[in-house]
Short mmCIF file of C-alpha atoms in Angstrom, two decimals:
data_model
loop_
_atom_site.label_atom_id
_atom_site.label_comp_id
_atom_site.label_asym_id
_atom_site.label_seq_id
_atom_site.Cartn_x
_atom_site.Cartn_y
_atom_site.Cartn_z
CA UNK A 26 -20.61 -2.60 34.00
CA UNK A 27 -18.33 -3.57 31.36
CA UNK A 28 -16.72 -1.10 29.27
CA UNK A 29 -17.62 -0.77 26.05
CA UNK A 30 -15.26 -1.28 22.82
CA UNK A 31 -14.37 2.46 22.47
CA UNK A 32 -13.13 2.39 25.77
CA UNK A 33 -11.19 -0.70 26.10
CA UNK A 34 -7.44 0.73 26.28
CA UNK A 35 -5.43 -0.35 23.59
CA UNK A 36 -3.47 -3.56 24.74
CA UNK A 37 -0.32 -4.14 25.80
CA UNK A 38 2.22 -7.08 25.74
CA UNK A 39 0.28 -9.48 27.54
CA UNK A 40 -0.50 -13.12 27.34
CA UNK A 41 -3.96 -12.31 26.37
CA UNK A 42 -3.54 -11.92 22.30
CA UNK A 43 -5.34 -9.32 20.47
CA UNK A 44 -8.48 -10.47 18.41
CA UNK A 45 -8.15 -9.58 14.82
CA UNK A 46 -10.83 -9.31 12.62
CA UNK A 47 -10.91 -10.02 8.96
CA UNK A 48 -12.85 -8.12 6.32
CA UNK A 49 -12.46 -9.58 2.60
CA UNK A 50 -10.62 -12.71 2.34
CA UNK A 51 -9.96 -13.28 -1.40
CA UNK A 52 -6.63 -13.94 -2.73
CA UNK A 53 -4.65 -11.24 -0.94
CA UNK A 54 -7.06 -11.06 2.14
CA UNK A 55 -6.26 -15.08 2.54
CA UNK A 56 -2.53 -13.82 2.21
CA UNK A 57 -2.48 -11.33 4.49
CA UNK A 58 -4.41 -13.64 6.96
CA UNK A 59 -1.37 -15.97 6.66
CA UNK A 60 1.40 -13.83 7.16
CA UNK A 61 -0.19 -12.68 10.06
CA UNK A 62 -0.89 -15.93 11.63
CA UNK A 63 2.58 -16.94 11.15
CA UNK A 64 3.53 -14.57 13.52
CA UNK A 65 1.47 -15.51 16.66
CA UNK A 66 0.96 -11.93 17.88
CA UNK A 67 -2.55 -11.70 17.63
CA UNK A 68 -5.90 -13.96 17.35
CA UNK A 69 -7.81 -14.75 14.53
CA UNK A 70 -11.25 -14.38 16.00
CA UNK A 71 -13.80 -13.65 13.20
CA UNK A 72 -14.01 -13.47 9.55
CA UNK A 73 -16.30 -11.70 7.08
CA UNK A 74 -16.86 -11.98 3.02
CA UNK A 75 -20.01 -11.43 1.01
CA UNK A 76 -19.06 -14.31 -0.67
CA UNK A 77 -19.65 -17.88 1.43
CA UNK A 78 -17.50 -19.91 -0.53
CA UNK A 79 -14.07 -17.56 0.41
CA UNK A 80 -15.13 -16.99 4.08
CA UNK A 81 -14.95 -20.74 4.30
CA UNK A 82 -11.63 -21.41 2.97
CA UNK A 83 -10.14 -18.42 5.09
CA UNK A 84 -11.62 -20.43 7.73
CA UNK A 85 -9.79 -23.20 6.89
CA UNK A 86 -6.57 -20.76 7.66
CA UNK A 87 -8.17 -20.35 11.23
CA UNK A 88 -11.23 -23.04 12.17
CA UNK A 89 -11.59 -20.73 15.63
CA UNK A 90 -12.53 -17.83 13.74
CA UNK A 91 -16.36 -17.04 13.83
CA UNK A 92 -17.57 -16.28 10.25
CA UNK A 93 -20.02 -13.43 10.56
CA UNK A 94 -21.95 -11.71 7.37
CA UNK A 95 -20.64 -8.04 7.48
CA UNK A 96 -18.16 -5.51 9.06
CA UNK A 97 -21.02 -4.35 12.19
CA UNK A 98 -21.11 -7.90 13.23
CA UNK A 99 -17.16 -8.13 12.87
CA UNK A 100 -17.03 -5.46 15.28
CA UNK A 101 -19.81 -6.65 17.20
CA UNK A 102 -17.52 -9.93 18.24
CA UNK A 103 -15.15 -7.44 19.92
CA UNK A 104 -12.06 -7.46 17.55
CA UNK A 105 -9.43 -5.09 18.43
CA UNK A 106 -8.23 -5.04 14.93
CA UNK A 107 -9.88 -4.91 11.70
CA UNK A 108 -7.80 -6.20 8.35
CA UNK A 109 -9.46 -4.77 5.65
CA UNK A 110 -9.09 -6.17 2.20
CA UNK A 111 -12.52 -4.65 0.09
CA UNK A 112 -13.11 -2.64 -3.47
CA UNK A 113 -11.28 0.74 -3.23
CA UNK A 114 -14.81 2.56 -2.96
CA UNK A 115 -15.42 1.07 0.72
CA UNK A 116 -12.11 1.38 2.12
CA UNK A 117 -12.50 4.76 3.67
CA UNK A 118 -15.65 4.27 5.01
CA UNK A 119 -15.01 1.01 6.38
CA UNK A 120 -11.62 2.44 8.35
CA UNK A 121 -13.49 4.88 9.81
CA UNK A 122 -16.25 2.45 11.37
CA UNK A 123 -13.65 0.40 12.63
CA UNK A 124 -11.75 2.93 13.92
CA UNK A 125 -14.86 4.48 15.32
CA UNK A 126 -15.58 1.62 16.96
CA UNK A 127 -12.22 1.28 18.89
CA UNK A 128 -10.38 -0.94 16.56
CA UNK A 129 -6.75 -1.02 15.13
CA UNK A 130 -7.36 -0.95 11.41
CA UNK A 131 -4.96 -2.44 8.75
CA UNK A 132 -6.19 -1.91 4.64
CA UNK A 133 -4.91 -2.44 1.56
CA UNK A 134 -4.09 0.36 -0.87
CA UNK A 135 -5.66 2.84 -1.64
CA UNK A 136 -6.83 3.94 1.90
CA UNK A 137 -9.37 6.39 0.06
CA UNK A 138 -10.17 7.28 -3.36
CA UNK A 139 -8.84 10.77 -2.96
CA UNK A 140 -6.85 12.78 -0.60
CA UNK A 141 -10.38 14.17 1.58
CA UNK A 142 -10.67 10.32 2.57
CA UNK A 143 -7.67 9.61 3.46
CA UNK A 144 -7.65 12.74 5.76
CA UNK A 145 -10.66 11.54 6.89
CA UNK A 146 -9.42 7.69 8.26
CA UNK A 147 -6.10 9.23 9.12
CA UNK A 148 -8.25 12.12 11.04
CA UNK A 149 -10.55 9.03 12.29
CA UNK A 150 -7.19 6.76 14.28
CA UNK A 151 -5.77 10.10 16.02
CA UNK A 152 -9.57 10.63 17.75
CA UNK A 153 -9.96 7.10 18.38
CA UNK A 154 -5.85 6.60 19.26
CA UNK A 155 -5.13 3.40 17.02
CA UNK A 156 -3.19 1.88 15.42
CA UNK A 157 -3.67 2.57 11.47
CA UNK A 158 -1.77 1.33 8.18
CA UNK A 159 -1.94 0.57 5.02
CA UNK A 160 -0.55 -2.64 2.97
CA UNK A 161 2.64 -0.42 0.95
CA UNK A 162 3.84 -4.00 0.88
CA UNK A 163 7.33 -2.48 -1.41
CA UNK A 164 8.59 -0.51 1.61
CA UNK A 165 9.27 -4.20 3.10
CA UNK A 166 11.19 -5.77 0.29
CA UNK A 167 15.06 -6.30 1.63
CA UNK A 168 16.19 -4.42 -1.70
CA UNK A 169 14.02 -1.05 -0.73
CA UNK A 170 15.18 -0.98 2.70
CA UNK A 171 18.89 -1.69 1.94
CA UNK A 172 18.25 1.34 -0.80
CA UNK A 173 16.30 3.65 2.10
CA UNK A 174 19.47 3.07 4.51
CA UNK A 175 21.63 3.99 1.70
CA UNK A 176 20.37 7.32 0.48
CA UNK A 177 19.20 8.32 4.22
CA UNK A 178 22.41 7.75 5.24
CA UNK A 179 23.84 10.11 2.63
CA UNK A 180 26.03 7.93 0.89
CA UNK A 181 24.55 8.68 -2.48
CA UNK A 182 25.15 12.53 -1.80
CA UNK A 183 22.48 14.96 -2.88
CA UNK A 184 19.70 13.22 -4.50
CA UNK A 185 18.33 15.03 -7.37
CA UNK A 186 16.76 12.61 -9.61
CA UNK A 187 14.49 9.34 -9.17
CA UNK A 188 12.91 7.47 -11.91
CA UNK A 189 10.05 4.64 -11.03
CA UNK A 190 8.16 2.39 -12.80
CA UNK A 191 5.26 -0.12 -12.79
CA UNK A 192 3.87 -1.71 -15.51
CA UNK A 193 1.84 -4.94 -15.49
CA UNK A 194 1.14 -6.95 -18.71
CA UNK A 195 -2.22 -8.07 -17.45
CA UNK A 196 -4.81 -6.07 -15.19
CA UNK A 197 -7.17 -6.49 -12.46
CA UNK A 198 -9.92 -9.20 -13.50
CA UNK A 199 -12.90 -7.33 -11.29
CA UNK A 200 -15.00 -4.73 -13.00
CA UNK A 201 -15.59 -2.30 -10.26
CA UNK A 202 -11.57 -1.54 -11.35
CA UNK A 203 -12.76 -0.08 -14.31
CA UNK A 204 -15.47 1.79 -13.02
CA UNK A 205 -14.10 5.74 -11.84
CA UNK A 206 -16.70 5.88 -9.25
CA UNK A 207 -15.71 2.90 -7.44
CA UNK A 208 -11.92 2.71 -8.37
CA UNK A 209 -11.21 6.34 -7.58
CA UNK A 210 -8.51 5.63 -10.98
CA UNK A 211 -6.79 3.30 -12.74
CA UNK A 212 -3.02 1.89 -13.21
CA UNK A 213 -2.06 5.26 -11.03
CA UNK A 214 -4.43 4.22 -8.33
CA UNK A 215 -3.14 0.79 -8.18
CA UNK A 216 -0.28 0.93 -9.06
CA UNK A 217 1.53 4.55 -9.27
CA UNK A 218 0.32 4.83 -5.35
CA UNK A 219 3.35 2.41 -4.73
CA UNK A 220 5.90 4.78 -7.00
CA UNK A 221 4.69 7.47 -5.30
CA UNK A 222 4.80 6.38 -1.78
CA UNK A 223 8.39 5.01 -2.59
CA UNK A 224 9.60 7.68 -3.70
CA UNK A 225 8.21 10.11 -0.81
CA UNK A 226 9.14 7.26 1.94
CA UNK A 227 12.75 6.91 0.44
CA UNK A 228 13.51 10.50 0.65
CA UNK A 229 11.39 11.10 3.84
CA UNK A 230 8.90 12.93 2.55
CA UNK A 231 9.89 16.45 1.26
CA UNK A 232 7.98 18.69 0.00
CA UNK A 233 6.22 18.54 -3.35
CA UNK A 234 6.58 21.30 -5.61
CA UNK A 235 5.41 20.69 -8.64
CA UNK A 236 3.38 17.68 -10.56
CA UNK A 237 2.58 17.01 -14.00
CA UNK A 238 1.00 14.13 -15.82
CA UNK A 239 0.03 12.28 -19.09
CA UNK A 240 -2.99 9.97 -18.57
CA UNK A 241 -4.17 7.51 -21.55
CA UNK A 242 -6.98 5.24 -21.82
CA UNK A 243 -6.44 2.11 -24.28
CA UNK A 244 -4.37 5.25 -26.17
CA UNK A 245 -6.87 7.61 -25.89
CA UNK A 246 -6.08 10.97 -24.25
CA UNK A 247 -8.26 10.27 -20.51
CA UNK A 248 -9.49 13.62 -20.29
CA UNK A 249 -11.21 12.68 -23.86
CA UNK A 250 -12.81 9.59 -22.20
CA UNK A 251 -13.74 10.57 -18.66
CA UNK A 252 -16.10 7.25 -18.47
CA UNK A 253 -12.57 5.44 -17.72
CA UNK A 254 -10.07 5.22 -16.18
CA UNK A 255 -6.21 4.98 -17.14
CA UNK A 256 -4.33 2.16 -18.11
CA UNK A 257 -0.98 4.29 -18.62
CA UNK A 258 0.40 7.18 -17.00
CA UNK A 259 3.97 9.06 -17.13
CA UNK A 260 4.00 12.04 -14.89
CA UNK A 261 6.99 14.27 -13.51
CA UNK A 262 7.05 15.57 -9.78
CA UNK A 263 9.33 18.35 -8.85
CA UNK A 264 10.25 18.27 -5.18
CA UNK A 265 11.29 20.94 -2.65
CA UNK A 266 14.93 21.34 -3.04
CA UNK A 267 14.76 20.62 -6.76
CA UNK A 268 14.79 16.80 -7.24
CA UNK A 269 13.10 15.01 -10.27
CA UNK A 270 10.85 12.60 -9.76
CA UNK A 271 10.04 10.41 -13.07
CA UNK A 272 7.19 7.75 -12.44
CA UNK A 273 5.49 5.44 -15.51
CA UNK A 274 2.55 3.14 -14.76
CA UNK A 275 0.60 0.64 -16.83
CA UNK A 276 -2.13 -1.90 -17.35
CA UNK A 277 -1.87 -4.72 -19.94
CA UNK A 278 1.11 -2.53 -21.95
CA UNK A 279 3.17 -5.10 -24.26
CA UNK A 280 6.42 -4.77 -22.76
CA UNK A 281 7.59 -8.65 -23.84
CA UNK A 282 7.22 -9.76 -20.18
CA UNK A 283 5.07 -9.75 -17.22
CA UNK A 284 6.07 -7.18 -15.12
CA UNK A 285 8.72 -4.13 -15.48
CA UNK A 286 9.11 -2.65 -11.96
CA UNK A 287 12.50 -0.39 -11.04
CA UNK A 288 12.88 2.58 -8.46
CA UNK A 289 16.24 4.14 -9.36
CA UNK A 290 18.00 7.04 -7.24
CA UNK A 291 20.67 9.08 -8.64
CA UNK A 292 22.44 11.00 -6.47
CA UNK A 293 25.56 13.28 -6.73
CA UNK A 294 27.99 10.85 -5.29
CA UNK A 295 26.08 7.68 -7.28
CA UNK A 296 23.24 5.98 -7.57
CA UNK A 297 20.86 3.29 -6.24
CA UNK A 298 18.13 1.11 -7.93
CA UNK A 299 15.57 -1.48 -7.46
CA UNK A 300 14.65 -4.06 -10.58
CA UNK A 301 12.45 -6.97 -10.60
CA UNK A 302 14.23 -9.85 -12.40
CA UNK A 303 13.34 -11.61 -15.75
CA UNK A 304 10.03 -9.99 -15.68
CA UNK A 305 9.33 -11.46 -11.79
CA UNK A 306 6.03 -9.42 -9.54
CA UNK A 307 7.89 -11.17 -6.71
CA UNK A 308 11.53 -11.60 -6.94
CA UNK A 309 14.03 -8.02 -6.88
CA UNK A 310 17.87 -7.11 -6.88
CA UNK A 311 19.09 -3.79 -5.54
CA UNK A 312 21.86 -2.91 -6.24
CA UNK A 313 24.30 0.21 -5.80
CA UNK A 314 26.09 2.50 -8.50
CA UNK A 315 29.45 4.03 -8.60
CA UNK A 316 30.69 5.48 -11.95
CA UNK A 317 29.85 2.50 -13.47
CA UNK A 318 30.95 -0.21 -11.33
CA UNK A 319 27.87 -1.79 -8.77
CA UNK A 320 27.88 -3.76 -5.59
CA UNK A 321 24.48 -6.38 -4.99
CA UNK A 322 22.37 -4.49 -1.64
CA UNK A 323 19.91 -7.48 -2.58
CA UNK A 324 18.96 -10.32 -3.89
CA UNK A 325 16.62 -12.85 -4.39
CA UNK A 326 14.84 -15.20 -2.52
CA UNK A 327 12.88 -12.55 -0.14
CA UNK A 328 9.90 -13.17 1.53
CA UNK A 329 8.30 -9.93 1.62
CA UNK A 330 5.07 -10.36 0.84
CA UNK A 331 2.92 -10.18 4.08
CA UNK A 332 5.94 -8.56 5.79
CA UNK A 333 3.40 -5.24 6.22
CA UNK A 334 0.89 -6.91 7.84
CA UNK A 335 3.10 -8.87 10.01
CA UNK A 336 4.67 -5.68 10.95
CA UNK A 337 0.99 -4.09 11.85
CA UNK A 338 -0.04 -7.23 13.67
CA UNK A 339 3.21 -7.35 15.71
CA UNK A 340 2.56 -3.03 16.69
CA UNK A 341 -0.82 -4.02 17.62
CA UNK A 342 0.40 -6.86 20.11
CA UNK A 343 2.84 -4.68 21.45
CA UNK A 344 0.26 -2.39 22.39
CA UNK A 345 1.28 0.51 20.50
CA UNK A 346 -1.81 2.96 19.32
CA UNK A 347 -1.88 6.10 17.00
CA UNK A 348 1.04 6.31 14.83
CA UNK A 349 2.09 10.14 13.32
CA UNK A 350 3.61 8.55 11.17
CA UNK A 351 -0.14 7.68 9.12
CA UNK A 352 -0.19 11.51 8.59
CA UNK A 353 2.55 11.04 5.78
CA UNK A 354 -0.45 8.49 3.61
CA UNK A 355 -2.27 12.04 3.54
CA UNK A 356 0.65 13.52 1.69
CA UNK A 357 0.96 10.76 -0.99
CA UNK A 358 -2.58 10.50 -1.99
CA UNK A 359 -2.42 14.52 -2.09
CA UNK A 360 0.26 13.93 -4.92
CA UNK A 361 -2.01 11.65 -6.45
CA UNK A 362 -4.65 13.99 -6.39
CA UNK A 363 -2.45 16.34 -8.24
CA UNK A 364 -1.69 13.65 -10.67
CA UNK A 365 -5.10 13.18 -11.59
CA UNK A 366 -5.84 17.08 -11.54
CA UNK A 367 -8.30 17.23 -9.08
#
């Protein structure tokens, strides 16, 4: 009798390639799908979109690939892995079928809409031992890691402040964004979960003491207009051991350019920050303070992208299964919980 899907063992190096599934393929599902094709770990083997006209041109990425209509018939073809790339409102949900079902799962941010969920998938991949993460596509920029090695390594001293920010001069062009129920929040939810997750992952994740917050729709206290969601936030985290976290977030602010984005860590024996440049989403210096002289950690071009996917797709060839290391998503999106005072 053949074993079923749940019980296949998870894979190891082999010459037989793990089949990846794909679920979502618009602009950053068709991304991801190429980043992780480029590495030749794994196989493409079936594709799923409600929409026919973007299943098709992910198909073009990988003609193979079986197009099927929805995530049980995705599973159904035997995938080992599932790439998830759907609204916020499904992600959980989806993660824990997959998981469920025996497959590796890798999704983009948010992994839930609240910390429960993410408990929930991360509680989901220890039962099922797989593989599970989540597209924090900034940990992978050569600037961040350069800065990670740098503060971990104690060369900046004792770290007591951080200051982070994200703000975007445009916005996300679906509606379901805008919609609390689906979007679980706004510019904090799409875009603080990276300040947040940077700033826990830099430090390795101490303890959170304290968190306040200032949320504002279109200028309008949030709590006055709980129909929305943000499109600004500035909120303060106190950690264990006394470091200040500063993070500010925005949709569609008028800054002059299209993008501010900066993670800055000041420690006693100097500093360390990441900056975008002229205004870039894509292209990043990092650079290191002393006094106030500074050396380059980082510069432009970098690839970084898909590096996060690669990375999962390269795990999941190697055979590797639950990860502990998923258990630190459940403290960030507790912070974000706090953040939104729930």
């Amino acid at each position: 009798m053949s074993e079923t899907l749940a019980e296949k063992p998870a894979r190891k190096a082999q010459s037989v390639k793990p089949k990846v599934g794909f679920l979502g393929v618009g602009w950053i599902g068709r991304h991801r799908m190429e980043a992780i094709a480029a590495t030749g770990a794994v196989e493409i083997a079936a594709i799923a979109d409600p929409s026919p006209d973007m299943a098709a041109e992910a198909g073009k990425l990988a003609p193979e690939a079986a197009l099927v209509a929805n995530l049980d018939e995705l599973l159904a073809s035997g995938v080992d892995g599932v790439v998830i790339a759907t609204p916020s409102a499904l992600h959980a949900e989806q993660s824990i079928k997959a998981l469920a079902a025996g497959a590796a799962v890798f999704c983009q941010k948010p992994l839930g809409r609240t910390a429960a969920e993410v408990e929930a998938v991360v509680d989901a991949a220890r039962v099922a031992d797989r593989l599970l993460a989540v597209d924090l596509s900034y940990r992978f920029t050569d600037g961040m890691r350069r800065i990670r090695e740098v503060v971990q390594g104690g060369e900046l001293g004792r770290v007591y402040a951080v200051d982070l920010v994200f703000h975007n001069a445009y916005g996300p062009d679906k509606a379901w964004f805008y919609d609390p129920q689906f979007s679980g929040g706004g510019c904090v939810m799409d875009l603080g979960v990276h300040l947040v997750d940077l700033a826990l992952w830099t430090l390795d994740f101490p303890g959170v003491a304290e968190v306040s917050s200032k949320l504002f729709a279109q200028g309008e206290p949030l709590a006055e207009r709980p129909d929305r969601v943000e499109d600004y936030a500035v909120a303060t985290v106190e950690l264990d051991g006394g470091c200040a976290v500063r993070l500010a977030c925005s949709w569609r602010l008028q800054a002059g350019c299209d993008a501010i984005i900066e993670a800055a860590f000041y420690g006693t024996d100097g500093g360390a920050a990441l900056r975008n440049v002229g205004g870039s989403f894509y292209d990043f210096t990092a650079e290191r303070f002393r006094g106030t002289g500074r050396e380059t950690l980082a510069s432009p071009p970098d690839a970084w992208g898909g590096r996060a996917a690669a990375d999962w797709a390269e795990r999941l060839a190697a055979g590797q299964r639950y990860d502990p290391a998923a258990e630190r998503l459940v403290d960030a999106a507790r912070v974000l919980d706090r953040l939104y005072g729930r």
